[in-house]
Amino acid sequence: MRAIVRLMSVKLTQWGSLLFPLVLVFLCACDRAREAERLFAAAQEAEKAGQLEVAADLYHRAAGLKPHDFDLHYQAALLYLRAGHFPEAEAPLRKAIALRPDFGPAHLNLGAVLLQQGKKEEGRKESDPPRRAGGWMSGAASKAVTRGW
């Protein structure tokens, strides 16, 4: 009987030693997600208060904690666009599109940013995705949006 109890305690100890790091990783991931959400909320408040540099820093810090969060990258890009900082908006827009390639407004905003920077051909292509396989907008809608360009 003692041998069985000893064997069971060894097995539990082995499982415990395996589970403890997994539990820590899970808890750290939850903390990172909560911290990213807190930073995101603070960034939105800073943006409402007109503190654009603070908001941009908070968005970037939050994106560092949750790099696969589309909203963090897209909101940072929108902040730059509203402030008229077109070159700074390009990188977060590209990250947002990489995460959600079917989100049309991100494509349109990136197209506008590229056009603003004088990259006309690339801007037009980004704004007119029906030419690409799996485009996000119908041809008629895309022509209506890009007609003035």
PDB file of C-alpha atoms in Angstrom:
ATOM      1  CA  MET A   1       0.000   0.000   0.000  1.00  0.00           C
ATOM      2  CA  ARG A   2       2.823   2.409   0.859  1.00  0.00           C
ATOM      3  CA  ALA A   3       4.393   1.745  -2.526  1.00  0.00           C
ATOM      4  CA  ILE A   4       1.155   2.752  -4.267  1.00  0.00           C
ATOM      5  CA  VAL A   5       0.847   5.944  -2.192  1.00  0.00           C
ATOM      6  CA  ARG A   6       4.491   6.765  -2.902  1.00  0.00           C
ATOM      7  CA  LEU A   7       3.960   6.107  -6.626  1.00  0.00           C
ATOM      8  CA  MET A   8       0.840   8.299  -6.634  1.00  0.00           C
ATOM      9  CA  SER A   9       2.651  11.127  -4.855  1.00  0.00           C
ATOM     10  CA  VAL A  10       5.479  10.945  -7.413  1.00  0.00           C
ATOM     11  CA  LYS A  11       2.949  11.056 -10.252  1.00  0.00           C
ATOM     12  CA  LEU A  12       1.140  14.015  -8.671  1.00  0.00           C
ATOM     13  CA  THR A  13       4.436  15.786  -8.109  1.00  0.00           C
ATOM     14  CA  GLN A  14       5.409  15.219 -11.727  1.00  0.00           C
ATOM     15  CA  TRP A  15       2.047  16.503 -12.938  1.00  0.00           C
ATOM     16  CA  GLY A  16       2.267  19.417 -10.570  1.00  0.00           C
ATOM     17  CA  SER A  17       5.684  20.337 -11.877  1.00  0.00           C
ATOM     18  CA  LEU A  18       4.294  20.238 -15.412  1.00  0.00           C
ATOM     19  CA  LEU A  19       1.100  22.102 -14.645  1.00  0.00           C
ATOM     20  CA  PHE A  20       2.638  24.915 -12.642  1.00  0.00           C
ATOM     21  CA  PRO A  21       4.470  26.517 -15.614  1.00  0.00           C
ATOM     22  CA  LEU A  22       1.360  26.124 -17.764  1.00  0.00           C
ATOM     23  CA  VAL A  23      -0.773  27.829 -15.136  1.00  0.00           C
ATOM     24  CA  LEU A  24       1.792  30.637 -14.896  1.00  0.00           C
ATOM     25  CA  VAL A  25       1.788  31.108 -18.677  1.00  0.00           C
ATOM     26  CA  PHE A  26      -2.014  31.222 -18.683  1.00  0.00           C
ATOM     27  CA  LEU A  27      -2.105  33.744 -15.831  1.00  0.00           C
ATOM     28  CA  CYS A  28       0.531  35.912 -17.502  1.00  0.00           C
ATOM     29  CA  ALA A  29      -1.411  35.851 -20.773  1.00  0.00           C
ATOM     30  CA  CYS A  30      -4.553  36.915 -18.926  1.00  0.00           C
ATOM     31  CA  ASP A  31      -2.658  39.725 -17.210  1.00  0.00           C
ATOM     32  CA  ARG A  32      -1.229  40.883 -20.540  1.00  0.00           C
ATOM     33  CA  ALA A  33      -4.688  40.898 -22.095  1.00  0.00           C
ATOM     34  CA  ARG A  34      -6.150  42.870 -19.173  1.00  0.00           C
ATOM     35  CA  GLU A  35      -3.268  45.332 -19.262  1.00  0.00           C
ATOM     36  CA  ALA A  36      -3.710  45.783 -23.027  1.00  0.00           C
ATOM     37  CA  GLU A  37      -7.424  46.456 -22.516  1.00  0.00           C
ATOM     38  CA  ARG A  38      -6.628  48.975 -19.780  1.00  0.00           C
ATOM     39  CA  LEU A  39      -4.099  50.730 -22.041  1.00  0.00           C
ATOM     40  CA  PHE A  40      -6.604  50.720 -24.920  1.00  0.00           C
ATOM     41  CA  ALA A  41      -9.240  52.404 -22.733  1.00  0.00           C
ATOM     42  CA  ALA A  42      -6.680  54.939 -21.496  1.00  0.00           C
ATOM     43  CA  ALA A  43      -5.638  55.656 -25.094  1.00  0.00           C
ATOM     44  CA  GLN A  44      -9.233  56.353 -26.071  1.00  0.00           C
ATOM     45  CA  GLU A  45      -9.637  58.716 -23.101  1.00  0.00           C
ATOM     46  CA  ALA A  46      -6.391  60.513 -23.976  1.00  0.00           C
ATOM     47  CA  GLU A  47      -7.562  60.853 -27.565  1.00  0.00           C
ATOM     48  CA  LYS A  48     -10.889  62.344 -26.440  1.00  0.00           C
ATOM     49  CA  ALA A  49      -8.945  64.808 -24.276  1.00  0.00           C
ATOM     50  CA  GLY A  50      -6.874  65.847 -27.292  1.00  0.00           C
ATOM     51  CA  GLN A  51      -3.637  64.298 -25.998  1.00  0.00           C
ATOM     52  CA  LEU A  52      -2.726  62.661 -29.281  1.00  0.00           C
ATOM     53  CA  GLU A  53       0.912  61.854 -28.491  1.00  0.00           C
ATOM     54  CA  VAL A  54      -0.095  60.191 -25.221  1.00  0.00           C
ATOM     55  CA  ALA A  55      -2.864  58.261 -26.979  1.00  0.00           C
ATOM     56  CA  ALA A  56      -0.490  57.076 -29.714  1.00  0.00           C
ATOM     57  CA  ASP A  57       2.017  55.868 -27.112  1.00  0.00           C
ATOM     58  CA  LEU A  58      -0.710  54.006 -25.214  1.00  0.00           C
ATOM     59  CA  TYR A  59      -2.001  52.343 -28.392  1.00  0.00           C
ATOM     60  CA  HIS A  60       1.526  51.189 -29.263  1.00  0.00           C
ATOM     61  CA  ARG A  61       2.120  49.841 -25.759  1.00  0.00           C
ATOM     62  CA  ALA A  62      -1.187  47.964 -25.887  1.00  0.00           C
ATOM     63  CA  ALA A  63      -0.356  46.560 -29.337  1.00  0.00           C
ATOM     64  CA  GLY A  64       2.958  45.326 -27.939  1.00  0.00           C
ATOM     65  CA  LEU A  65       1.029  43.302 -25.367  1.00  0.00           C
ATOM     66  CA  LYS A  66      -1.543  42.009 -27.868  1.00  0.00           C
ATOM     67  CA  PRO A  67       0.108  42.107 -31.303  1.00  0.00           C
ATOM     68  CA  HIS A  68      -2.710  40.117 -32.933  1.00  0.00           C
ATOM     69  CA  ASP A  69      -5.460  42.527 -31.890  1.00  0.00           C
ATOM     70  CA  PHE A  70      -6.867  44.184 -34.995  1.00  0.00           C
ATOM     71  CA  ASP A  71      -8.627  46.973 -33.072  1.00  0.00           C
ATOM     72  CA  LEU A  72      -5.438  48.216 -31.425  1.00  0.00           C
ATOM     73  CA  HIS A  73      -3.639  48.670 -34.756  1.00  0.00           C
ATOM     74  CA  TYR A  74      -6.662  50.116 -36.541  1.00  0.00           C
ATOM     75  CA  GLN A  75      -7.463  52.615 -33.785  1.00  0.00           C
ATOM     76  CA  ALA A  76      -3.838  53.772 -33.724  1.00  0.00           C
ATOM     77  CA  ALA A  77      -4.022  54.306 -37.491  1.00  0.00           C
ATOM     78  CA  LEU A  78      -7.270  56.266 -37.172  1.00  0.00           C
ATOM     79  CA  LEU A  79      -5.666  58.456 -34.517  1.00  0.00           C
ATOM     80  CA  TYR A  80      -2.834  59.328 -36.905  1.00  0.00           C
ATOM     81  CA  LEU A  81      -5.288  59.958 -39.743  1.00  0.00           C
ATOM     82  CA  ARG A  82      -7.415  62.315 -37.635  1.00  0.00           C
ATOM     83  CA  ALA A  83      -4.257  64.179 -36.632  1.00  0.00           C
ATOM     84  CA  GLY A  84      -3.162  64.423 -40.285  1.00  0.00           C
ATOM     85  CA  HIS A  85      -0.034  62.301 -39.704  1.00  0.00           C
ATOM     86  CA  PHE A  86      -0.403  60.176 -42.827  1.00  0.00           C
ATOM     87  CA  PRO A  87       3.064  58.572 -42.920  1.00  0.00           C
ATOM     88  CA  GLU A  88       2.667  57.349 -39.318  1.00  0.00           C
ATOM     89  CA  ALA A  89      -0.714  55.778 -40.156  1.00  0.00           C
ATOM     90  CA  GLU A  90       0.712  53.493 -42.847  1.00  0.00           C
ATOM     91  CA  ALA A  91       2.375  50.883 -40.585  1.00  0.00           C
ATOM     92  CA  PRO A  92      -0.595  50.319 -38.247  1.00  0.00           C
ATOM     93  CA  LEU A  93      -2.937  50.143 -41.247  1.00  0.00           C
ATOM     94  CA  ARG A  94      -0.773  47.475 -42.865  1.00  0.00           C
ATOM     95  CA  LYS A  95      -0.745  45.488 -39.610  1.00  0.00           C
ATOM     96  CA  ALA A  96      -4.522  45.811 -39.312  1.00  0.00           C
ATOM     97  CA  ILE A  97      -4.988  44.612 -42.901  1.00  0.00           C
ATOM     98  CA  ALA A  98      -2.656  41.678 -42.275  1.00  0.00           C
ATOM     99  CA  LEU A  99      -4.883  40.675 -39.354  1.00  0.00           C
ATOM    100  CA  ARG A 100      -8.208  41.258 -41.145  1.00  0.00           C
ATOM    101  CA  PRO A 101      -7.710  41.408 -44.915  1.00  0.00           C
ATOM    102  CA  ASP A 102     -11.474  41.525 -45.506  1.00  0.00           C
ATOM    103  CA  PHE A 103     -12.013  44.830 -43.629  1.00  0.00           C
ATOM    104  CA  GLY A 104     -12.722  47.325 -46.401  1.00  0.00           C
ATOM    105  CA  PRO A 105     -12.305  50.619 -44.512  1.00  0.00           C
ATOM    106  CA  ALA A 106      -8.717  49.707 -43.619  1.00  0.00           C
ATOM    107  CA  HIS A 107      -7.962  49.202 -47.331  1.00  0.00           C
ATOM    108  CA  LEU A 108      -9.578  52.509 -48.233  1.00  0.00           C
ATOM    109  CA  ASN A 109      -7.684  54.351 -45.507  1.00  0.00           C
ATOM    110  CA  LEU A 110      -4.389  52.796 -46.574  1.00  0.00           C
ATOM    111  CA  GLY A 111      -5.158  53.763 -50.167  1.00  0.00           C
ATOM    112  CA  ALA A 112      -5.790  57.351 -49.061  1.00  0.00           C
ATOM    113  CA  VAL A 113      -2.548  57.388 -47.043  1.00  0.00           C
ATOM    114  CA  LEU A 114      -0.561  56.108 -50.005  1.00  0.00           C
ATOM    115  CA  LEU A 115      -2.159  58.635 -52.349  1.00  0.00           C
ATOM    116  CA  GLN A 116      -1.405  61.424 -49.869  1.00  0.00           C
ATOM    117  CA  GLN A 117       2.252  60.353 -49.911  1.00  0.00           C
ATOM    118  CA  GLY A 118       2.352  60.469 -53.698  1.00  0.00           C
ATOM    119  CA  LYS A 119       2.302  56.693 -54.160  1.00  0.00           C
ATOM    120  CA  LYS A 120      -0.546  56.937 -56.654  1.00  0.00           C
ATOM    121  CA  GLU A 121      -0.361  53.523 -58.308  1.00  0.00           C
ATOM    122  CA  GLU A 122      -0.084  51.626 -55.035  1.00  0.00           C
ATOM    123  CA  GLY A 123      -2.810  53.796 -53.503  1.00  0.00           C
ATOM    124  CA  ARG A 124      -5.204  53.121 -56.363  1.00  0.00           C
ATOM    125  CA  LYS A 125      -4.538  49.382 -56.223  1.00  0.00           C
ATOM    126  CA  GLU A 126      -5.146  49.330 -52.473  1.00  0.00           C
ATOM    127  CA  SER A 127      -8.383  51.244 -52.919  1.00  0.00           C
ATOM    128  CA  ASP A 128      -9.577  48.998 -55.758  1.00  0.00           C
ATOM    129  CA  PRO A 129      -9.178  45.418 -54.506  1.00  0.00           C
ATOM    130  CA  PRO A 130     -11.579  43.745 -56.963  1.00  0.00           C
ATOM    131  CA  ARG A 131      -8.550  43.591 -59.255  1.00  0.00           C
ATOM    132  CA  ARG A 132      -6.945  41.285 -56.679  1.00  0.00           C
ATOM    133  CA  ALA A 133      -8.174  37.782 -55.983  1.00  0.00           C
ATOM    134  CA  GLY A 134     -10.618  37.761 -53.086  1.00  0.00           C
ATOM    135  CA  GLY A 135     -11.218  41.517 -53.118  1.00  0.00           C
ATOM    136  CA  TRP A 136     -13.281  42.926 -50.278  1.00  0.00           C
ATOM    137  CA  MET A 137     -15.617  45.176 -52.297  1.00  0.00           C
ATOM    138  CA  SER A 138     -17.758  44.728 -55.372  1.00  0.00           C
ATOM    139  CA  GLY A 139     -16.542  46.377 -58.546  1.00  0.00           C
ATOM    140  CA  ALA A 140     -19.408  48.905 -58.653  1.00  0.00           C
ATOM    141  CA  ALA A 141     -18.916  49.972 -55.037  1.00  0.00           C
ATOM    142  CA  SER A 142     -15.170  50.249 -55.528  1.00  0.00           C
ATOM    143  CA  LYS A 143     -15.607  52.436 -58.633  1.00  0.00           C
ATOM    144  CA  ALA A 144     -17.983  54.705 -56.727  1.00  0.00           C
ATOM    145  CA  VAL A 145     -15.471  55.122 -53.908  1.00  0.00           C
ATOM    146  CA  THR A 146     -12.450  55.694 -56.143  1.00  0.00           C
ATOM    147  CA  ARG A 147     -14.164  57.701 -58.898  1.00  0.00           C
ATOM    148  CA  GLY A 148     -12.528  60.979 -57.842  1.00  0.00           C
ATOM    149  CA  TRP A 149      -9.028  59.496 -57.788  1.00  0.00           C
TER     150      TRP A 149
END
